[in-house]
XYZ file of C-alpha atoms in Angstrom:
520
model
C 39.063 32.461 11.445
C 37.396 29.272 10.245
C 34.874 29.609 7.442
C 31.262 29.913 8.608
C 29.553 26.689 7.542
C 26.023 27.754 8.473
C 25.450 31.380 7.459
C 22.111 33.069 8.280
C 19.346 32.014 5.894
C 16.215 34.000 5.110
C 14.310 30.815 4.280
C 14.576 27.388 5.870
C 15.997 24.774 3.539
C 15.208 21.534 5.347
C 11.584 21.204 4.204
C 10.011 19.110 1.454
C 7.102 21.287 0.315
C 6.843 25.061 0.470
C 3.777 27.263 0.546
C 3.117 26.977 -3.208
C 4.212 23.386 -3.818
C 1.826 20.548 -3.103
C 2.235 16.861 -2.202
C 0.381 14.283 -4.294
C -3.362 14.265 -3.618
C -3.405 11.095 -1.447
C -0.713 12.614 0.792
C -2.503 15.964 0.785
C -5.744 14.415 2.041
C -3.996 12.456 4.809
C -1.964 15.506 5.866
C -5.128 17.610 5.902
C -6.925 15.053 8.079
C -3.905 15.106 10.380
C -4.291 18.882 10.750
C -7.966 18.372 11.546
C -7.245 15.772 14.250
C -4.681 18.093 15.833
C -6.938 21.136 16.020
C -9.684 19.084 17.658
C -7.787 19.311 20.952
C -8.510 23.021 21.334
C -11.958 22.779 19.741
C -13.134 20.212 22.289
C -11.350 21.635 25.327
C -12.676 25.207 25.143
C -16.407 24.272 25.126
C -15.736 21.624 27.791
C -14.232 24.370 29.968
C -16.755 27.170 29.368
C -20.160 25.662 28.557
C -20.750 23.967 31.956
C -19.843 27.250 33.684
C -22.451 28.980 31.528
C -25.118 26.504 32.659
C -25.103 24.452 29.463
C -25.783 20.732 29.170
C -23.747 18.066 27.400
C -25.956 18.636 24.356
C -25.162 22.356 24.442
C -21.467 21.527 24.721
C -21.607 19.274 21.653
C -23.487 21.917 19.680
C -21.005 24.667 20.623
C -18.127 22.391 19.618
C -19.769 21.766 16.237
C -20.271 25.484 15.706
C -16.666 26.206 16.687
C -15.396 23.646 14.172
C -17.693 24.889 11.406
C -16.657 28.525 11.798
C -12.979 27.518 12.169
C -13.173 25.842 8.769
C -14.601 28.995 7.192
C -12.017 31.237 8.867
C -9.112 28.986 7.888
C -10.251 28.834 4.275
C -10.786 32.592 4.043
C -7.460 33.389 5.725
C -5.506 31.098 3.391
C -7.248 32.527 0.312
C -7.594 36.238 1.047
C -5.741 36.968 4.316
C -2.044 36.347 4.856
C -2.323 33.328 2.496
C -0.100 31.399 4.896
C -0.850 27.731 5.756
C -2.230 28.614 9.190
C -5.267 27.080 10.888
C -7.510 29.658 12.585
C -9.486 28.283 15.512
C -10.730 28.987 19.016
C -8.532 31.046 21.319
C -7.791 30.588 25.023
C -7.025 34.331 25.217
C -10.772 34.960 25.450
C -11.308 32.786 28.546
C -10.779 35.602 31.079
C -13.229 38.150 29.605
C -15.708 35.324 28.978
C -15.354 34.287 32.636
C -16.098 37.904 33.570
C -19.282 37.794 31.479
C -20.293 34.402 32.912
C -19.974 35.782 36.451
C -21.953 38.926 35.705
C -24.443 39.342 38.543
C -27.366 39.936 36.166
C -26.718 36.561 34.517
C -26.017 34.705 37.745
C -29.475 35.681 39.004
C -31.095 33.472 36.345
C -32.082 30.300 38.189
C -32.817 28.050 35.202
C -29.502 26.655 33.909
C -30.496 26.391 30.267
C -31.972 29.879 30.235
C -28.797 31.208 31.871
C -26.717 29.451 29.211
C -28.719 31.047 26.395
C -28.526 34.543 27.910
C -24.800 34.169 28.622
C -24.109 32.976 25.095
C -26.002 35.965 23.680
C -23.982 38.322 25.899
C -20.723 36.732 24.710
C -21.899 37.037 21.101
C -22.651 40.738 21.511
C -19.257 41.398 23.106
C -17.461 39.526 20.301
C -19.344 41.432 17.601
C -18.440 44.811 19.097
C -14.837 43.846 19.923
C -14.240 42.505 16.400
C -14.523 46.063 15.089
C -11.198 46.914 16.775
C -9.381 44.182 14.877
C -11.119 44.986 11.590
C -10.247 48.687 11.894
C -6.619 48.093 12.954
C -6.208 45.634 10.098
C -7.844 47.295 7.127
C -6.730 50.810 8.105
C -3.118 49.527 7.922
C -2.508 50.722 11.508
C -1.246 47.282 12.514
C 1.054 47.297 9.507
C 2.436 50.704 10.495
C 3.033 49.395 14.021
C 4.825 46.344 12.611
C 7.430 48.679 11.104
C 8.846 48.943 14.624
C 9.528 45.195 14.584
C 13.035 43.850 14.052
C 14.471 40.325 14.188
C 15.669 41.085 17.713
C 12.247 42.345 18.802
C 10.271 39.531 17.196
C 12.479 36.601 18.250
C 11.247 36.668 21.883
C 7.652 37.285 20.777
C 7.543 34.303 18.425
C 9.496 32.262 20.972
C 6.931 33.070 23.663
C 4.085 32.064 21.330
C 5.424 28.542 21.864
C 7.014 28.748 25.315
C 4.014 30.540 26.792
C 1.901 27.431 26.175
C 3.908 25.295 28.612
C 0.870 24.722 30.872
C -0.834 22.888 28.019
C 2.147 20.536 27.719
C 3.546 18.285 30.403
C 1.223 19.489 33.217
C -1.751 18.148 31.235
C 0.222 15.121 30.053
C 0.937 14.272 33.684
C -2.781 13.972 34.464
C -2.620 10.572 32.743
C 1.037 9.669 32.558
C 0.409 6.090 31.358
C -1.115 7.475 28.145
C 0.691 10.790 27.714
C 4.279 9.619 28.210
C 4.123 6.727 25.684
C 2.566 9.176 23.215
C 5.396 11.675 23.709
C 8.117 9.038 23.346
C 6.432 7.528 20.284
C 6.160 10.894 18.512
C 9.817 11.721 19.200
C 10.897 8.253 18.152
C 9.033 8.255 14.833
C 9.831 11.834 13.794
C 13.478 11.940 14.868
C 14.935 8.440 15.009
C 12.866 6.602 12.398
C 12.252 9.454 9.963
C 14.510 7.919 7.336
C 12.774 4.533 7.481
C 10.483 4.219 4.436
C 8.476 0.976 4.372
C 6.400 2.140 1.391
C 8.413 3.345 -1.588
C 9.733 6.885 -1.230
C 7.216 8.299 1.232
C 8.675 8.946 4.715
C 5.464 7.885 6.456
C 6.878 8.132 9.994
C 7.907 11.729 9.457
C 4.967 12.733 7.284
C 2.098 11.182 9.286
C 3.282 10.925 12.915
C 0.012 12.158 14.402
C -2.174 9.716 12.500
C 0.103 6.806 13.436
C 0.756 7.743 17.063
C -2.788 8.833 17.910
C -4.196 5.620 16.421
C -1.963 3.301 18.467
C -2.138 5.237 21.754
C -5.897 5.821 21.395
C -6.448 2.071 20.976
C -4.225 1.507 24.013
C -6.329 4.016 25.988
C -9.546 2.299 24.881
C -8.195 -1.053 26.127
C -7.286 0.481 29.494
C -10.741 2.034 29.804
C -12.573 -1.148 28.793
C -10.532 -3.278 31.214
C -11.664 -1.133 34.132
C -8.260 0.396 34.874
C -9.863 3.705 35.891
C -12.991 2.372 37.584
C -12.118 3.571 41.099
C -9.697 6.351 40.232
C -10.155 10.052 41.197
C -12.427 12.152 38.987
C -9.505 14.087 37.449
C -7.830 10.847 36.375
C -11.059 9.481 34.911
C -11.751 12.729 33.065
C -8.217 12.799 31.609
C -7.767 9.105 30.808
C -11.127 7.596 29.885
C -12.156 7.331 26.243
C -15.822 6.460 26.783
C -17.093 10.018 26.864
C -20.565 8.758 26.077
C -22.329 12.013 26.787
C -20.332 13.839 24.162
C -21.095 11.257 21.477
C -24.682 10.465 22.442
C -25.738 14.112 22.713
C -24.175 15.169 19.412
C -26.764 15.195 16.590
C -26.189 13.109 13.495
C -26.691 16.121 11.275
C -26.699 19.769 12.291
C -25.943 22.779 10.140
C -24.766 25.717 12.297
C -26.250 29.047 11.281
C -25.957 32.686 12.415
C -27.950 33.766 15.477
C -28.853 30.145 16.286
C -28.895 31.026 20.012
C -31.098 34.079 19.466
C -30.334 37.793 19.061
C -27.065 38.935 20.733
C -27.229 41.295 23.683
C -24.822 44.185 24.119
C -23.238 45.670 27.245
C -20.472 48.278 27.322
C -18.488 46.541 30.080
C -18.629 43.171 28.323
C -17.412 44.720 25.053
C -14.487 46.550 26.665
C -13.407 43.379 28.458
C -13.547 41.411 25.198
C -11.397 43.997 23.402
C -8.437 42.965 25.557
C -8.652 39.412 24.195
C -8.845 40.773 20.646
C -5.617 42.730 21.173
C -3.900 39.722 22.729
C -4.998 37.413 19.898
C -3.603 39.923 17.387
C -0.172 39.737 19.027
C -0.275 35.946 19.306
C -1.421 35.565 15.701
C 1.287 37.939 14.445
C 3.925 35.784 16.120
C 2.313 32.635 14.715
C 2.235 34.145 11.209
C 5.963 34.871 11.483
C 6.629 31.270 12.467
C 4.314 29.903 9.750
C 6.052 31.952 7.053
C 9.394 30.467 8.030
C 8.074 26.906 8.201
C 6.394 27.346 4.798
C 9.691 28.515 3.222
C 8.207 31.956 2.572
C 9.563 35.415 3.245
C 8.437 37.203 6.423
C 4.978 38.669 5.747
C 5.343 42.384 4.924
C 3.365 45.031 6.787
C 0.583 45.127 4.199
C 0.065 41.352 4.384
C 0.051 41.353 8.191
C -2.603 44.082 8.188
C -4.660 42.157 5.648
C -4.468 39.010 7.768
C -5.415 40.835 10.969
C -8.362 42.458 9.170
C -9.682 39.095 7.989
C -9.130 37.660 11.453
C -11.336 40.457 12.774
C -14.035 39.312 10.365
C -13.469 35.829 11.816
C -14.194 37.159 15.320
C -17.327 38.783 13.890
C -18.379 35.355 12.579
C -17.693 33.888 16.029
C -20.099 36.439 17.446
C -22.771 35.862 14.814
C -22.676 32.043 14.966
C -22.055 31.754 18.715
C -18.835 29.736 19.027
C -18.394 30.781 22.645
C -14.915 32.214 22.055
C -12.884 34.302 19.598
C -10.235 33.475 17.010
C -6.489 33.038 16.848
C -3.936 31.103 14.810
C -3.484 27.650 16.342
C 0.184 27.344 17.334
C 0.132 23.543 17.336
C -0.831 23.441 13.654
C 1.978 25.878 12.836
C 4.402 23.525 14.566
C 3.032 20.631 12.517
C 4.337 22.326 9.356
C 7.876 21.868 10.643
C 7.354 18.426 12.137
C 6.095 17.005 8.826
C 8.290 19.317 6.711
C 5.227 20.235 4.638
C 4.317 23.921 4.429
C 1.774 23.589 1.638
C -1.152 25.999 1.613
C -3.365 23.431 -0.120
C -3.058 20.998 2.815
C -4.522 23.568 5.198
C -7.308 24.450 2.768
C -8.328 20.794 2.485
C -8.214 20.502 6.287
C -10.680 23.409 6.426
C -13.008 21.218 4.356
C -12.684 18.439 6.948
C -13.587 20.905 9.721
C -16.751 21.972 7.935
C -17.723 18.443 6.897
C -17.290 16.795 10.306
C -18.939 19.704 12.110
C -22.117 19.103 10.108
C -21.946 15.330 10.764
C -21.857 15.743 14.522
C -21.540 12.095 15.598
C -18.352 11.564 13.605
C -16.746 14.723 14.947
C -17.699 13.783 18.503
C -15.968 10.401 18.150
C -12.661 12.072 17.260
C -13.195 14.676 19.971
C -13.267 11.880 22.566
C -9.488 11.428 22.198
C -8.042 11.906 25.730
C -6.444 15.302 26.425
C -3.030 13.844 27.499
C -2.574 12.552 23.948
C -2.866 16.120 22.676
C -0.670 17.377 25.523
C 2.122 15.053 24.371
C 1.865 16.494 20.864
C 1.897 20.019 22.286
C 5.197 19.333 24.058
C 6.838 18.763 20.673
C 4.935 21.270 18.526
C 4.989 24.266 20.887
C 8.691 23.704 21.471
C 9.292 23.658 17.730
C 7.511 26.991 17.235
C 9.519 28.499 20.098
C 12.734 27.360 18.421
C 11.633 28.911 15.110
C 11.219 32.223 16.923
C 14.676 32.010 18.457
C 16.104 31.231 15.006
C 15.460 34.892 14.106
C 18.375 35.782 16.371
C 20.753 34.512 13.673
C 20.251 37.855 11.893
C 21.318 39.847 14.952
C 24.567 40.380 16.801
C 24.287 38.185 19.854
C 27.725 39.286 21.016
C 26.142 42.625 21.907
C 25.279 43.144 25.577
C 22.381 45.359 24.471
C 20.856 42.520 22.471
C 21.526 39.922 25.144
C 19.832 42.093 27.763
C 16.740 42.787 25.654
C 16.372 39.144 24.620
C 16.887 37.739 28.101
C 14.673 40.284 29.837
C 11.767 39.930 27.402
C 11.912 36.123 27.489
C 12.162 35.885 31.267
C 9.556 38.525 32.081
C 7.360 37.247 29.243
C 7.059 33.983 31.185
C 7.406 35.279 34.742
C 4.869 38.137 34.711
C 1.997 36.062 33.209
C 2.751 33.258 35.656
C 2.504 35.774 38.527
C -0.923 36.874 37.249
C -2.028 33.251 36.708
C -1.130 32.476 40.317
C -3.729 35.007 41.469
C -6.361 34.136 38.875
C -9.741 33.342 40.342
C -12.813 33.661 38.127
C -14.805 35.060 41.060
C -12.286 37.782 41.902
C -11.036 38.543 38.390
C -7.368 37.915 39.136
C -4.569 40.089 40.485
C -6.134 43.332 39.247
C -9.270 43.569 41.375
C -11.150 46.870 41.337
C -14.830 47.701 41.367
C -14.770 47.843 37.547
C -14.995 44.222 36.418
C -14.307 45.027 32.760
C -11.106 46.843 33.775
C -9.997 43.819 35.786
C -10.636 41.484 32.865
C -8.851 43.843 30.453
C -5.568 44.115 32.389
C -5.542 40.506 33.572
C -6.027 39.282 29.987
C -3.187 41.435 28.644
C -0.687 40.549 31.376
C -1.514 36.842 31.390
C -0.409 36.552 27.749
C 3.340 35.757 27.432
C 3.661 36.937 23.783
C 1.923 40.231 24.613
C 4.147 40.924 27.624
C 7.169 39.906 25.560
C 6.182 42.232 22.718
C 5.651 45.194 25.074
C 9.112 44.742 26.594
C 11.098 43.661 23.534
C 9.697 46.121 20.988
C 9.771 49.056 23.424
C 13.367 48.469 24.499
C 14.514 47.627 20.980
C 13.200 50.975 19.744
C 14.421 53.121 22.647
C 17.858 51.770 23.706
C 20.779 52.925 21.500
C 18.617 52.680 18.390
C 20.766 54.606 15.905
C 23.993 52.913 16.959
C 22.476 49.439 16.853
C 20.670 49.189 13.499
C 22.965 46.499 12.193
C 23.082 44.660 15.528
C 19.261 44.569 15.614
C 19.146 42.872 12.198
C 17.490 45.800 10.442
C 19.559 45.547 7.208
C 18.046 42.093 6.740
C 14.527 43.025 7.880
C 14.001 46.384 6.158
C 13.259 44.985 2.711
C 10.369 42.955 4.116
C 8.569 46.016 5.453
C 7.060 46.796 2.045
C 5.287 44.407 -0.311
C 7.507 45.569 -3.199
C 10.649 45.290 -1.091
C 11.289 41.697 -2.187
C 10.153 40.200 -5.494
C 9.388 36.866 -3.806
C 6.461 38.455 -1.953
C 4.321 38.385 -5.096
C 4.801 34.639 -5.405
C 3.842 33.979 -1.784
C 1.270 36.645 -0.911
C -0.510 37.783 -4.075
C -4.283 37.385 -3.895
C -5.916 34.702 -6.071
C -8.274 35.285 -8.996
C -6.268 38.387 -9.986
C -7.821 40.317 -7.078
C -4.714 42.464 -6.728
C -6.201 44.634 -9.463
C -8.873 45.747 -6.999
C -6.761 45.602 -3.821
C -3.277 46.728 -4.891
C -0.562 46.026 -2.290
C 1.167 48.964 -0.659
């Protein structure tokens, strides 16, 4: 048999900077700004989707976006310092859209005739639900329950989950790119061209600028191109969807954003609490935990770190619960998750430095306070972000599938579990999405609205469906006979913090805080 030239590797080798190594400060600042530009796509899209449905104005939308950015900066900084310590950006989550839609359509809120008053009351109801639901994540994290559950994970079980974290986002890729193909397609081709075909071209000394700063370069050129198309009247008589997707002169967003605004807790007034709203929101919290766990696994690999042990995962989930609590207190309009696109950016730029993400958190806070500047960047057309998502989500999916190298993929057991969890992880959520209607609460439609929102949220999440299938089957089908085939000999040492001496280097708390919070 020929010698194996590419044996399984616990850590990726083809990256320039790992979690603890840092680029020079000029590169760090530019890379951090690049992370900020990328996360703006989600930060602008979520308020644009939800605030009008709540009865809010363009000014309310700009203020919610500022608050979302401000809190995202705090959450990202806290997570990188005291949570998993991975270079992961924590921002607004689309998993919360369904329970929030349930709250928006609550009959008691719909009876309010004044739009602005309805917006305020709806925001307070969402805040109350987030505050209550955050307790689930805080308890599961700091009680180590999530860590105990993660002991059932194996490389075989987690490969589909991490893969679906990327693949499950396919609707935010080419379908959105296609809404303005003349902008989105050039952006996609330019990103692929710079990062893959021109990555070795170095016009300035030894810095691979095309590989290191593809978003800054590509967004700048395509954004200018989009501005020229808008100014020349190319979209003057086009359908509303085309104008919304392609135009760059989103004047309302810029004009209504204040020059200076410091978000503060309870800025919309005291939260209101309802049992049904809270139960519905808990489903999104559970889904975001699964999605974030998969994203943490991918981030650890792209930062050249070991897989986060159970204790570190629990710590990260606990801090993320505190992040959801902050979302409820400040009124961001949605909950928290790890942004998959920013995880993919670690691999695209080959920089997994924690410092880069921490500096990007500073940009989020700074530009959220200076509202006009943030609104200018938020006016970047969605198809530009969709083109980036095509590359970045695919990269994260591939990182998940790379975990299969530690398993025996000549085993029919493993092939069945992997194939079934991947296929059903995409197929079942798509079936639920097909029936989704905010007025009828989706496929599950009973008299209990919170129950509808709960089940529809869970089964419309590809990573969650994938985890249910993959982890259950992996731990019930021929378990004892398949330990080696599942990859457990490789995985078992990463269950405990002390199982691998590299964990201290990657995951120890700063400021010698391990004295007060000793790892288990």
